[in-house]
């Protein structure tokens, strides 16, 4: 019983090592996002794109038909989501429906596909607002030159309206945009590192760096699993090497 109880204690201790792994890999919100003043305008092109910090809610006044640009940082292992809400003019001042859309580009200005979300929405004449979302694929630490994988660096967001009636062009709108990034976990860690972020001079570096933190949940599970295997091997050896004495009475002649 003592050996069994001791083995159980060791196994529980080894299991406890696995618990902090997920917590250590989880991304906490950047403390600077709440202290820096949120931008109140947008750029009109890639070169003038307004820099955002992840977690900030930026606003901008514009006219229907304008192209609005922002940029934000994303590091390896992160999955970024962009959400934009457009407050539309009064229905009485509009003559028809319009399609609003957001497009996301990486630091090389390559358009990135949305893995989830609704990056384009049709707003009817009666709608007062329209909301667009785009969740990108997980940012990789490195990639082949021919691939279009998302890599660490700056990401550009473009917001505009298409299929707008000519008489509605120039109508004032109010845009609100937010970019967030969460840790996708060690299962998406492909190894390798990019030499430098892609055109990220205007945006701040993520809290865990452009190449992500080396301490991911993959490392936690690996170390924890190794500890559990070692403890199980020691316990099994102890049970087979030193069986309980006195379980069978000695044979007397």
PDB file of N, CA and C in Angstrom, residues 72-131:
ATOM      1  N   UNK A  72      -1.355  46.709 -38.529  1.00  0.00           N
ATOM      2  CA  UNK A  72      -1.180  46.197 -37.172  1.00  0.00           C
ATOM      3  C   UNK A  72      -0.130  45.092 -37.190  1.00  0.00           C
ATOM      4  N   UNK A  73       0.473  44.755 -36.036  1.00  0.00           N
ATOM      5  CA  UNK A  73       1.502  43.717 -36.002  1.00  0.00           C
ATOM      6  C   UNK A  73       0.923  42.337 -35.680  1.00  0.00           C
ATOM      7  N   UNK A  74       1.584  41.307 -36.187  1.00  0.00           N
ATOM      8  CA  UNK A  74       1.235  39.923 -35.839  1.00  0.00           C
ATOM      9  C   UNK A  74       2.503  39.087 -35.876  1.00  0.00           C
ATOM     10  N   UNK A  75       2.744  38.312 -34.811  1.00  0.00           N
ATOM     11  CA  UNK A  75       3.939  37.491 -34.721  1.00  0.00           C
ATOM     12  C   UNK A  75       3.651  36.025 -34.974  1.00  0.00           C
ATOM     13  N   UNK A  76       4.705  35.235 -35.052  1.00  0.00           N
ATOM     14  CA  UNK A  76       4.569  33.802 -35.319  1.00  0.00           C
ATOM     15  C   UNK A  76       3.737  33.133 -34.232  1.00  0.00           C
ATOM     16  N   UNK A  77       2.866  32.231 -34.650  1.00  0.00           N
ATOM     17  CA  UNK A  77       2.014  31.507 -33.720  1.00  0.00           C
ATOM     18  C   UNK A  77       0.728  32.224 -33.374  1.00  0.00           C
ATOM     19  N   UNK A  78       0.527  33.434 -33.883  1.00  0.00           N
ATOM     20  CA  UNK A  78      -0.683  34.184 -33.592  1.00  0.00           C
ATOM     21  C   UNK A  78      -1.707  34.039 -34.711  1.00  0.00           C
ATOM     22  N   UNK A  79      -2.972  34.073 -34.321  1.00  0.00           N
ATOM     23  CA  UNK A  79      -4.076  34.074 -35.285  1.00  0.00           C
ATOM     24  C   UNK A  79      -4.798  35.417 -35.135  1.00  0.00           C
ATOM     25  N   UNK A  80      -4.698  36.236 -36.154  1.00  0.00           N
ATOM     26  CA  UNK A  80      -5.225  37.603 -36.085  1.00  0.00           C
ATOM     27  C   UNK A  80      -6.655  37.659 -36.617  1.00  0.00           C
ATOM     28  N   UNK A  81      -7.462  38.523 -35.980  1.00  0.00           N
ATOM     29  CA  UNK A  81      -8.834  38.764 -36.402  1.00  0.00           C
ATOM     30  C   UNK A  81      -9.059  40.262 -36.537  1.00  0.00           C
ATOM     31  N   UNK A  82      -9.644  40.664 -37.639  1.00  0.00           N
ATOM     32  CA  UNK A  82      -9.972  42.065 -37.886  1.00  0.00           C
ATOM     33  C   UNK A  82     -11.493  42.204 -37.910  1.00  0.00           C
ATOM     34  N   UNK A  83     -11.976  43.195 -37.188  1.00  0.00           N
ATOM     35  CA  UNK A  83     -13.416  43.468 -37.167  1.00  0.00           C
ATOM     36  C   UNK A  83     -13.637  44.940 -37.467  1.00  0.00           C
ATOM     37  N   UNK A  84     -14.507  45.223 -38.413  1.00  0.00           N
ATOM     38  CA  UNK A  84     -14.804  46.600 -38.800  1.00  0.00           C
ATOM     39  C   UNK A  84     -16.313  46.813 -38.802  1.00  0.00           C
ATOM     40  N   UNK A  85     -16.724  47.936 -38.257  1.00  0.00           N
ATOM     41  CA  UNK A  85     -18.134  48.330 -38.265  1.00  0.00           C
ATOM     42  C   UNK A  85     -18.249  49.696 -38.922  1.00  0.00           C
ATOM     43  N   UNK A  86     -19.152  49.809 -39.878  1.00  0.00           N
ATOM     44  CA  UNK A  86     -19.359  51.066 -40.597  1.00  0.00           C
ATOM     45  C   UNK A  86     -20.744  51.592 -40.273  1.00  0.00           C
ATOM     46  N   UNK A  87     -20.797  52.821 -39.730  1.00  0.00           N
ATOM     47  CA  UNK A  87     -22.072  53.493 -39.467  1.00  0.00           C
ATOM     48  C   UNK A  87     -22.478  54.241 -40.741  1.00  0.00           C
ATOM     49  N   UNK A  88     -23.603  53.877 -41.278  1.00  0.00           N
ATOM     50  CA  UNK A  88     -24.021  54.388 -42.588  1.00  0.00           C
ATOM     51  C   UNK A  88     -24.842  55.668 -42.458  1.00  0.00           C
ATOM     52  N   UNK A  89     -24.915  56.434 -43.528  1.00  0.00           N
ATOM     53  CA  UNK A  89     -25.757  57.645 -43.510  1.00  0.00           C
ATOM     54  C   UNK A  89     -27.232  57.270 -43.343  1.00  0.00           C
ATOM     55  N   UNK A  90     -28.037  58.266 -43.059  1.00  0.00           N
ATOM     56  CA  UNK A  90     -29.467  58.022 -42.912  1.00  0.00           C
ATOM     57  C   UNK A  90     -30.038  57.440 -44.207  1.00  0.00           C
ATOM     58  N   UNK A  91     -31.001  56.549 -44.035  1.00  0.00           N
ATOM     59  CA  UNK A  91     -31.576  55.865 -45.192  1.00  0.00           C
ATOM     60  C   UNK A  91     -32.176  56.855 -46.191  1.00  0.00           C
ATOM     61  N   UNK A  92     -32.745  57.959 -45.682  1.00  0.00           N
ATOM     62  CA  UNK A  92     -33.391  58.923 -46.570  1.00  0.00           C
ATOM     63  C   UNK A  92     -32.397  59.617 -47.505  1.00  0.00           C
ATOM     64  N   UNK A  93     -31.122  59.622 -47.103  1.00  0.00           N
ATOM     65  CA  UNK A  93     -30.114  60.290 -47.932  1.00  0.00           C
ATOM     66  C   UNK A  93     -29.459  59.358 -48.929  1.00  0.00           C
ATOM     67  N   UNK A  94     -29.803  58.070 -48.883  1.00  0.00           N
ATOM     68  CA  UNK A  94     -29.210  57.092 -49.801  1.00  0.00           C
ATOM     69  C   UNK A  94     -30.228  56.644 -50.831  1.00  0.00           C
ATOM     70  N   UNK A  95     -29.706  56.194 -51.980  1.00  0.00           N
ATOM     71  CA  UNK A  95     -30.601  55.798 -53.078  1.00  0.00           C
ATOM     72  C   UNK A  95     -30.607  54.295 -53.339  1.00  0.00           C
ATOM     73  N   UNK A  96     -29.715  53.531 -52.693  1.00  0.00           N
ATOM     74  CA  UNK A  96     -29.675  52.094 -52.951  1.00  0.00           C
ATOM     75  C   UNK A  96     -28.708  51.369 -52.034  1.00  0.00           C
ATOM     76  N   UNK A  97     -28.540  50.087 -52.294  1.00  0.00           N
ATOM     77  CA  UNK A  97     -27.671  49.237 -51.478  1.00  0.00           C
ATOM     78  C   UNK A  97     -26.228  49.363 -51.939  1.00  0.00           C
ATOM     79  N   UNK A  98     -25.320  48.918 -51.069  1.00  0.00           N
ATOM     80  CA  UNK A  98     -23.886  48.942 -51.381  1.00  0.00           C
ATOM     81  C   UNK A  98     -23.210  47.782 -50.682  1.00  0.00           C
ATOM     82  N   UNK A  99     -22.124  47.303 -51.251  1.00  0.00           N
ATOM     83  CA  UNK A  99     -21.342  46.221 -50.654  1.00  0.00           C
ATOM     84  C   UNK A  99     -20.101  46.805 -49.999  1.00  0.00           C
ATOM     85  N   UNK A 100     -19.908  46.489 -48.723  1.00  0.00           N
ATOM     86  CA  UNK A 100     -18.717  46.910 -47.990  1.00  0.00           C
ATOM     87  C   UNK A 100     -17.817  45.705 -47.783  1.00  0.00           C
ATOM     88  N   UNK A 101     -16.517  45.934 -47.828  1.00  0.00           N
ATOM     89  CA  UNK A 101     -15.600  44.822 -47.681  1.00  0.00           C
ATOM     90  C   UNK A 101     -14.288  45.276 -47.046  1.00  0.00           C
ATOM     91  N   UNK A 102     -13.623  44.323 -46.375  1.00  0.00           N
ATOM     92  CA  UNK A 102     -12.278  44.538 -45.869  1.00  0.00           C
ATOM     93  C   UNK A 102     -11.353  43.516 -46.527  1.00  0.00           C
ATOM     94  N   UNK A 103     -10.172  43.974 -46.875  1.00  0.00           N
ATOM     95  CA  UNK A 103      -9.123  43.105 -47.414  1.00  0.00           C
ATOM     96  C   UNK A 103      -7.903  43.247 -46.522  1.00  0.00           C
ATOM     97  N   UNK A 104      -7.217  42.121 -46.273  1.00  0.00           N
ATOM     98  CA  UNK A 104      -6.027  42.122 -45.416  1.00  0.00           C
ATOM     99  C   UNK A 104      -4.827  41.687 -46.249  1.00  0.00           C
ATOM    100  N   UNK A 105      -3.738  42.447 -46.138  1.00  0.00           N
ATOM    101  CA  UNK A 105      -2.502  42.176 -46.882  1.00  0.00           C
ATOM    102  C   UNK A 105      -1.343  42.035 -45.898  1.00  0.00           C
ATOM    103  N   UNK A 106      -0.346  41.229 -46.258  1.00  0.00           N
ATOM    104  CA  UNK A 106       0.818  41.104 -45.392  1.00  0.00           C
ATOM    105  C   UNK A 106       1.817  42.221 -45.714  1.00  0.00           C
ATOM    106  N   UNK A 107       3.004  42.150 -45.083  1.00  0.00           N
ATOM    107  CA  UNK A 107       3.997  43.196 -45.256  1.00  0.00           C
ATOM    108  C   UNK A 107       4.512  43.332 -46.678  1.00  0.00           C
ATOM    109  N   UNK A 108       4.352  42.291 -47.487  1.00  0.00           N
ATOM    110  CA  UNK A 108       4.744  42.355 -48.900  1.00  0.00           C
ATOM    111  C   UNK A 108       3.572  42.745 -49.791  1.00  0.00           C
ATOM    112  N   UNK A 109       2.473  43.148 -49.152  1.00  0.00           N
ATOM    113  CA  UNK A 109       1.246  43.566 -49.842  1.00  0.00           C
ATOM    114  C   UNK A 109       0.610  42.422 -50.618  1.00  0.00           C
ATOM    115  N   UNK A 110       0.800  41.220 -50.118  1.00  0.00           N
ATOM    116  CA  UNK A 110       0.120  40.069 -50.705  1.00  0.00           C
ATOM    117  C   UNK A 110      -1.209  39.893 -49.979  1.00  0.00           C
ATOM    118  N   UNK A 111      -2.271  39.796 -50.724  1.00  0.00           N
ATOM    119  CA  UNK A 111      -3.591  39.641 -50.100  1.00  0.00           C
ATOM    120  C   UNK A 111      -3.669  38.284 -49.404  1.00  0.00           C
ATOM    121  N   UNK A 112      -4.141  38.306 -48.149  1.00  0.00           N
ATOM    122  CA  UNK A 112      -4.260  37.097 -47.363  1.00  0.00           C
ATOM    123  C   UNK A 112      -5.724  36.669 -47.281  1.00  0.00           C
ATOM    124  N   UNK A 113      -5.942  35.386 -47.503  1.00  0.00           N
ATOM    125  CA  UNK A 113      -7.305  34.852 -47.451  1.00  0.00           C
ATOM    126  C   UNK A 113      -7.799  34.794 -46.010  1.00  0.00           C
ATOM    127  N   UNK A 114      -9.094  34.967 -45.833  1.00  0.00           N
ATOM    128  CA  UNK A 114      -9.717  34.860 -44.514  1.00  0.00           C
ATOM    129  C   UNK A 114     -10.093  33.404 -44.263  1.00  0.00           C
ATOM    130  N   UNK A 115      -9.591  32.857 -43.154  1.00  0.00           N
ATOM    131  CA  UNK A 115      -9.951  31.483 -42.804  1.00  0.00           C
ATOM    132  C   UNK A 115     -11.369  31.413 -42.249  1.00  0.00           C
ATOM    133  N   UNK A 116     -11.791  32.470 -41.565  1.00  0.00           N
ATOM    134  CA  UNK A 116     -13.147  32.549 -41.007  1.00  0.00           C
ATOM    135  C   UNK A 116     -13.634  33.983 -41.156  1.00  0.00           C
ATOM    136  N   UNK A 117     -14.949  34.135 -40.980  1.00  0.00           N
ATOM    137  CA  UNK A 117     -15.513  35.477 -40.954  1.00  0.00           C
ATOM    138  C   UNK A 117     -16.278  35.836 -42.212  1.00  0.00           C
ATOM    139  N   UNK A 118     -16.735  37.080 -42.214  1.00  0.00           N
ATOM    140  CA  UNK A 118     -17.498  37.615 -43.348  1.00  0.00           C
ATOM    141  C   UNK A 118     -16.847  38.924 -43.770  1.00  0.00           C
ATOM    142  N   UNK A 119     -15.843  38.855 -44.664  1.00  0.00           N
ATOM    143  CA  UNK A 119     -15.118  40.069 -45.048  1.00  0.00           C
ATOM    144  C   UNK A 119     -15.900  40.996 -45.976  1.00  0.00           C
ATOM    145  N   UNK A 120     -17.012  40.542 -46.507  1.00  0.00           N
ATOM    146  CA  UNK A 120     -17.840  41.377 -47.389  1.00  0.00           C
ATOM    147  C   UNK A 120     -19.304  41.220 -46.994  1.00  0.00           C
ATOM    148  N   UNK A 121     -20.008  42.359 -46.940  1.00  0.00           N
ATOM    149  CA  UNK A 121     -21.422  42.342 -46.571  1.00  0.00           C
ATOM    150  C   UNK A 121     -22.181  43.342 -47.432  1.00  0.00           C
ATOM    151  N   UNK A 122     -23.383  42.954 -47.811  1.00  0.00           N
ATOM    152  CA  UNK A 122     -24.259  43.823 -48.594  1.00  0.00           C
ATOM    153  C   UNK A 122     -25.159  44.596 -47.642  1.00  0.00           C
ATOM    154  N   UNK A 123     -25.101  45.911 -47.702  1.00  0.00           N
ATOM    155  CA  UNK A 123     -25.927  46.763 -46.853  1.00  0.00           C
ATOM    156  C   UNK A 123     -27.072  47.322 -47.683  1.00  0.00           C
ATOM    157  N   UNK A 124     -28.273  47.061 -47.219  1.00  0.00           N
ATOM    158  CA  UNK A 124     -29.434  47.585 -47.934  1.00  0.00           C
ATOM    159  C   UNK A 124     -29.596  49.077 -47.637  1.00  0.00           C
ATOM    160  N   UNK A 125     -30.511  49.690 -48.335  1.00  0.00           N
ATOM    161  CA  UNK A 125     -30.730  51.127 -48.152  1.00  0.00           C
ATOM    162  C   UNK A 125     -31.240  51.424 -46.744  1.00  0.00           C
ATOM    163  N   UNK A 126     -31.901  50.481 -46.116  1.00  0.00           N
ATOM    164  CA  UNK A 126     -32.483  50.706 -44.794  1.00  0.00           C
ATOM    165  C   UNK A 126     -31.513  50.387 -43.652  1.00  0.00           C
ATOM    166  N   UNK A 127     -30.421  49.730 -43.924  1.00  0.00           N
ATOM    167  CA  UNK A 127     -29.482  49.378 -42.863  1.00  0.00           C
ATOM    168  C   UNK A 127     -28.808  50.628 -42.300  1.00  0.00           C
ATOM    169  N   UNK A 128     -28.601  50.606 -40.991  1.00  0.00           N
ATOM    170  CA  UNK A 128     -27.932  51.726 -40.335  1.00  0.00           C
ATOM    171  C   UNK A 128     -26.439  51.469 -40.136  1.00  0.00           C
ATOM    172  N   UNK A 129     -26.029  50.209 -40.194  1.00  0.00           N
ATOM    173  CA  UNK A 129     -24.616  49.862 -40.042  1.00  0.00           C
ATOM    174  C   UNK A 129     -24.349  48.516 -40.690  1.00  0.00           C
ATOM    175  N   UNK A 130     -23.082  48.215 -40.882  1.00  0.00           N
ATOM    176  CA  UNK A 130     -22.667  46.931 -41.430  1.00  0.00           C
ATOM    177  C   UNK A 130     -21.388  46.519 -40.722  1.00  0.00           C
ATOM    178  N   UNK A 131     -21.282  45.221 -40.379  1.00  0.00           N
ATOM    179  CA  UNK A 131     -20.120  44.712 -39.650  1.00  0.00           C
ATOM    180  C   UNK A 131     -19.407  43.659 -40.493  1.00  0.00           C
TER     181      UNK A 131
END
